[in-house]
Structures are given as structure tokens and as C-alpha cells.
Short mmCIF file of N, CA and C in Angstrom, two decimals:
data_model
loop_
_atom_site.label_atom_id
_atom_site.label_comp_id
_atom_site.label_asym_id
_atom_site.label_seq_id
_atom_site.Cartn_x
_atom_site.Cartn_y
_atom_site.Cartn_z
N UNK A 39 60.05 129.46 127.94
CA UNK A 39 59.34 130.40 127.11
C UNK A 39 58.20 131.05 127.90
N UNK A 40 57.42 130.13 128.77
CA UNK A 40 56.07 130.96 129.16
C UNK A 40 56.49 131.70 130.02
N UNK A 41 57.48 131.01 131.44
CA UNK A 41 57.92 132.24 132.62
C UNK A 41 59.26 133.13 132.54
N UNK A 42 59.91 133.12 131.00
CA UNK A 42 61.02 133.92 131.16
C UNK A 42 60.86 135.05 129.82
N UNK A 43 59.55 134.13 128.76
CA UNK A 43 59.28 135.24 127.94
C UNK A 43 60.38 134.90 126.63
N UNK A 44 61.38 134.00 126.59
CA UNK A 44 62.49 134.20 126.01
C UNK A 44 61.96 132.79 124.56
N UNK A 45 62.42 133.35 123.68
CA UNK A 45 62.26 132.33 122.31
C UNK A 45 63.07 131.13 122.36
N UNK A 46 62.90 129.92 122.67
CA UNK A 46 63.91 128.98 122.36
C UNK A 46 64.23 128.36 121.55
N UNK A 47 63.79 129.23 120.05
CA UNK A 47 64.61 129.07 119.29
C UNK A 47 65.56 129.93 118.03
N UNK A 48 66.02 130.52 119.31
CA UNK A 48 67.01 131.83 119.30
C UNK A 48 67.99 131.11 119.64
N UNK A 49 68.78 131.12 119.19
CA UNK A 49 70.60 130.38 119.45
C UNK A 49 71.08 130.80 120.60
N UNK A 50 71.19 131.98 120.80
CA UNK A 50 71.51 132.79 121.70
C UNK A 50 71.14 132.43 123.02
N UNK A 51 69.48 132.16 123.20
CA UNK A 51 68.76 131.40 124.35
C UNK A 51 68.83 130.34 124.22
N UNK A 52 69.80 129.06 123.10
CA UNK A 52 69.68 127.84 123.67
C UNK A 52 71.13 127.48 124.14
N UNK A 53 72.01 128.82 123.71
CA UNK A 53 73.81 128.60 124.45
C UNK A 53 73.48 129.32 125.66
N UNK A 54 72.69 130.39 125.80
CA UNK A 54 72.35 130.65 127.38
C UNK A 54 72.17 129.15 128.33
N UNK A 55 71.14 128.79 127.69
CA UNK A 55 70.47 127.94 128.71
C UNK A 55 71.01 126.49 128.73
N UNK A 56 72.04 126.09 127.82
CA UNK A 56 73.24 125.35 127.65
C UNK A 56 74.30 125.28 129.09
N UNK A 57 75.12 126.87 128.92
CA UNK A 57 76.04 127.38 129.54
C UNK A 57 75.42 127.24 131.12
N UNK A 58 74.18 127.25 131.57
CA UNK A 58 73.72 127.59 132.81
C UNK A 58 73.55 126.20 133.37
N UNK A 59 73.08 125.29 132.35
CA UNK A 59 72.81 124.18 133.22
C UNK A 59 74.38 122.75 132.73
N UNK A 60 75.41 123.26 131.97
CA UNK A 60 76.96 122.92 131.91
C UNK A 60 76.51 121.60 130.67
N UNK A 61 75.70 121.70 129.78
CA UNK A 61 76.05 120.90 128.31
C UNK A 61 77.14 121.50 127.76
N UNK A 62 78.31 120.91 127.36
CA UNK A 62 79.44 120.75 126.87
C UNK A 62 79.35 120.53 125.19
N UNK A 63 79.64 121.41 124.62
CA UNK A 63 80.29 121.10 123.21
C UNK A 63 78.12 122.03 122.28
N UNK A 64 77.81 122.40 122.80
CA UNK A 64 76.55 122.79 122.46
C UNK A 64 76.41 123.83 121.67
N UNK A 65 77.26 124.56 121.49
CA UNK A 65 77.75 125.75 120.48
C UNK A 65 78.00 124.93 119.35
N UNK A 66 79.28 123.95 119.21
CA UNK A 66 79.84 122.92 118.38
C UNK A 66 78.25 122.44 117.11
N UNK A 67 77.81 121.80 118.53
CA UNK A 67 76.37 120.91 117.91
C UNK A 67 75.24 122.11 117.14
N UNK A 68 74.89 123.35 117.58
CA UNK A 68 74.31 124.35 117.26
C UNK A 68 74.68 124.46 115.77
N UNK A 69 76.15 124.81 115.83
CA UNK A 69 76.24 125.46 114.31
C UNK A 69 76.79 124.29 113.19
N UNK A 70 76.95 123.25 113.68
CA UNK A 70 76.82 122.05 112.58
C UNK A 70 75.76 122.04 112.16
N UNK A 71 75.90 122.31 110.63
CA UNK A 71 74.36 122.27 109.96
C UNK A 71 73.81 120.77 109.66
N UNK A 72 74.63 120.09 110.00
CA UNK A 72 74.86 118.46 109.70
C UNK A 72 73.71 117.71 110.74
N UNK A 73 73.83 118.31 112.46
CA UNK A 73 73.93 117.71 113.39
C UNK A 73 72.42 117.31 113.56
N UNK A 74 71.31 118.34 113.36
CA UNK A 74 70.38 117.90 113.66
C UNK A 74 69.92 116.43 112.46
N UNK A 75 70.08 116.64 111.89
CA UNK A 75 69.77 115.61 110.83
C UNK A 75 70.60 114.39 110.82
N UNK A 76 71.40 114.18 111.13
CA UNK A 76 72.40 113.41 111.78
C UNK A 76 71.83 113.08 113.19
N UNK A 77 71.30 113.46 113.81
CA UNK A 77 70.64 113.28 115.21
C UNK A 77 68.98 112.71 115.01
N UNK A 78 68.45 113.23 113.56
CA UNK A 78 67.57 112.37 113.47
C UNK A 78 67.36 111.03 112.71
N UNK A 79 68.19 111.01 111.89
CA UNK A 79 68.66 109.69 111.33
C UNK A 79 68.98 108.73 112.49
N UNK A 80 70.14 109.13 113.23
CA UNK A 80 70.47 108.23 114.44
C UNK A 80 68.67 107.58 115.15
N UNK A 81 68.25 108.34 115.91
CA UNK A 81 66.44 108.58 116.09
C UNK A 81 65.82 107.76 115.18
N UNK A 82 65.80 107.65 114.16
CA UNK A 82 64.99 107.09 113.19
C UNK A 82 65.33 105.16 113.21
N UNK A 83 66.64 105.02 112.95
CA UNK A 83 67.38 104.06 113.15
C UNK A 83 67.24 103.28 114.74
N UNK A 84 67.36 103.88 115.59
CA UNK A 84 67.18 103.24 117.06
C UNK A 84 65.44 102.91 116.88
N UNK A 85 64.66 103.58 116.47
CA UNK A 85 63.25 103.56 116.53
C UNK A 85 63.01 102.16 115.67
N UNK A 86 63.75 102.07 114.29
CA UNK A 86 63.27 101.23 113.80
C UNK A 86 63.92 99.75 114.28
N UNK A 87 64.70 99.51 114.95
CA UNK A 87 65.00 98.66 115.63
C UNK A 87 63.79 98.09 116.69
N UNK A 88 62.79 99.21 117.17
CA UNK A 88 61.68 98.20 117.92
C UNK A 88 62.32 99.16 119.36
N UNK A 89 63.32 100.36 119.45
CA UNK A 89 63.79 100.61 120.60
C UNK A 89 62.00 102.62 120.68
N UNK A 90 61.54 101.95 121.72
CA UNK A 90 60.61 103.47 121.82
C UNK A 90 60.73 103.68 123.12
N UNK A 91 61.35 103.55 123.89
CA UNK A 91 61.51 104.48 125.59
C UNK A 91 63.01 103.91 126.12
N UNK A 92 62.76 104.18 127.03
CA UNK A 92 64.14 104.34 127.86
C UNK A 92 63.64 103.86 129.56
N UNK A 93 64.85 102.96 130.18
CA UNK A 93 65.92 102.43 129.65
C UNK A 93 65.61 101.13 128.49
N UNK A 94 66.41 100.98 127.75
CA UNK A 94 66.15 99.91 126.67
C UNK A 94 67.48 98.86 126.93
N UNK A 95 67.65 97.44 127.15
CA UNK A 95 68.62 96.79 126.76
C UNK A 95 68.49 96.08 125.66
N UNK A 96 69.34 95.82 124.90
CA UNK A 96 69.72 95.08 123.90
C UNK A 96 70.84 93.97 124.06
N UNK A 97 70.58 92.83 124.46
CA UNK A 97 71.37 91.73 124.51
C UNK A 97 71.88 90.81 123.32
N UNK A 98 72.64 90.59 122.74
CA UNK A 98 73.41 90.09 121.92
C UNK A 98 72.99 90.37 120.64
N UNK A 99 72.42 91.62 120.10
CA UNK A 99 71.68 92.14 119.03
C UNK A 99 70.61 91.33 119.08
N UNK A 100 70.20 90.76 120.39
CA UNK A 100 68.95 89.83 119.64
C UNK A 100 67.91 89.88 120.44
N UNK A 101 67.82 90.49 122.08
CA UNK A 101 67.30 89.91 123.14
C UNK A 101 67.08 91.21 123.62
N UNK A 102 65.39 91.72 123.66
CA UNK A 102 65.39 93.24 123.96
C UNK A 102 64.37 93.29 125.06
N UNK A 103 64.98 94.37 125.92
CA UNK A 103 63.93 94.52 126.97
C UNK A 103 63.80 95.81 127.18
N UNK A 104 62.36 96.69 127.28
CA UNK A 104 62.18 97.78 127.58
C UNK A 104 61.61 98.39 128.47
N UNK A 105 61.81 99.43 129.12
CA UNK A 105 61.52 99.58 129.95
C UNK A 105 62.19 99.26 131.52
N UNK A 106 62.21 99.84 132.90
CA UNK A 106 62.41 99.39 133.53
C UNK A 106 62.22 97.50 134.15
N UNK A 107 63.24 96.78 134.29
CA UNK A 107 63.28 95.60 134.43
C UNK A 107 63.73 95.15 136.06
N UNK A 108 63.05 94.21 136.25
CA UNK A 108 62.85 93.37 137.71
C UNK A 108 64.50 92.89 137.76
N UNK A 109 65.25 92.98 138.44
CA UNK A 109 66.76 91.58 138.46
C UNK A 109 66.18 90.48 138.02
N UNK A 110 65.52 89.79 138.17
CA UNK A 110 65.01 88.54 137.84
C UNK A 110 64.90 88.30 135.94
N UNK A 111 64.30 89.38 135.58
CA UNK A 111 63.97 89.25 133.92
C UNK A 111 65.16 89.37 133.63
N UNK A 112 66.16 90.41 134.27
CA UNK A 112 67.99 90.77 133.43
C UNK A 112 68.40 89.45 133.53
N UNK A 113 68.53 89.09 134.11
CA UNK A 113 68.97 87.62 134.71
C UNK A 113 69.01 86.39 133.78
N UNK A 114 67.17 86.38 133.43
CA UNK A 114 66.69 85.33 132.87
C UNK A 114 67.04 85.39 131.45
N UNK A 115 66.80 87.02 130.98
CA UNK A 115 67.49 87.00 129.48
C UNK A 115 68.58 87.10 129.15
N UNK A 116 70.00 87.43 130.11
CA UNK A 116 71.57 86.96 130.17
C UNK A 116 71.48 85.60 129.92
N UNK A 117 70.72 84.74 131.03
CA UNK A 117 71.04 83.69 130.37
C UNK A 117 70.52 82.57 129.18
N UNK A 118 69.30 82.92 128.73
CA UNK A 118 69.21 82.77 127.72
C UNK A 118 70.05 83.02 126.24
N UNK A 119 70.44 84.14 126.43
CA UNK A 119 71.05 85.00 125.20
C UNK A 119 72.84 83.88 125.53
N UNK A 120 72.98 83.76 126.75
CA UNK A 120 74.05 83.11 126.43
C UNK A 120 74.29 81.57 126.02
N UNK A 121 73.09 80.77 126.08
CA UNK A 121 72.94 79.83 125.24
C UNK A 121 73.00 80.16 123.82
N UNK A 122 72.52 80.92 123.00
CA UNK A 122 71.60 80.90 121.72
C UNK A 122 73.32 81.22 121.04
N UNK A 123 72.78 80.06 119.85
CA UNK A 123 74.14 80.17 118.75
C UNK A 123 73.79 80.98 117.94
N UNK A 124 74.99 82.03 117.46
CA UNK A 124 74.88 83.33 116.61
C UNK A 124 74.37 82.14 115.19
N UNK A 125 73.94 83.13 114.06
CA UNK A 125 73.77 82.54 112.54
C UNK A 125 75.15 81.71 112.11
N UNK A 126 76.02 82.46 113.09
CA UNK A 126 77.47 81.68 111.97
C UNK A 126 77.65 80.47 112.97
N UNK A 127 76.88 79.91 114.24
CA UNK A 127 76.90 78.71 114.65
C UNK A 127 77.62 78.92 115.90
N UNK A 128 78.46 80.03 115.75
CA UNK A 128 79.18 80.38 117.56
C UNK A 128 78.09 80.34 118.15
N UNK A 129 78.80 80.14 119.69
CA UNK A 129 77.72 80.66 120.69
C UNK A 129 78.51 81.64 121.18
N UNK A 130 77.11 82.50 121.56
CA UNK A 130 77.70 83.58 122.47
C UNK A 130 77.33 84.26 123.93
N UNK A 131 78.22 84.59 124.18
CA UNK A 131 78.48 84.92 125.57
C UNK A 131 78.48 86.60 125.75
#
């Protein structure tokens, strides 16, 4: 917007600037009136899980780490998570 002057949120300038840098299916996503709201629900849902940056792992729905991680911490919480018995008493792997 500031060095090309152009509105981005003109359709037109966001399948331009789609097409130039090769997002796929972005026309599709544009005119689904569904999608943004559907995209923030998804958003809303990951958030309330406790997930706020990136990269995020999630180990056995139970075991979360955020943020960039050392080998050592991936490590330590694989193997933890693969001790711990699910609610129904499995263990899992």
C-alpha cells in the first residue's frame, strides 16, 4: 500500500499479488463467503488450545512445546509422552 499506492483490499490487488508471488487456489478462498470465518474459527480454536506462535508441537494431545526447541527438550518430551497412559489406560506411543 505505502510504495505501490494500491488498496489491499481490492480483490483485484489481492489475486494480483497472489498470482505474482504463486498462492494457489486464492481466487477459490477470495470468493467463498464462508472462508474467512471459517479461517477464523479454525484461529480461535488453535488459540484456545494454549497454541500463540509458531513453531508449536503438540505431542500426544497432551505435551506442548512452543516456540523454537533445543533437540534435547524434543527428545525429553517424546519420551515422556511415550510413557504416559491415555485416560482409557493405553499407553501411548
Amino acid at each position: 500500500y505505502f510504495t505501490q499506492e494500491k488498496y489491499i483490499g481490492d480483490i483485484h490487488v489481492l489475486l494480483e499479488s497472489a498470482l505474482k508471488v504463486g498462492v494457489k487456489g486464492a481466487e477459490e478462498w477470495l470468493n467463498d463467503q464462508n472462508a474467512g470465518v471459517n479461517k477464523l474459527q479454525e484461529d480461535m480454536e488453535i488459540h484456545a488450545r494454549g497454541v500463540t506462535g509458531v513453531p508449536h508441537f503438540l505431542i500426544n494431545n497432551h505435551y506442548q512445546l512452543s516456540g523454537a526447541q533445543p533437540p534435547d527438550s524434543l527428545l525429553k518430551a517424546f519420551k515422556v509422552a511415550a510413557t504416559v497412559a491415555d485416560p482409557n489406560g493405553d499407553t501411548q506411543c
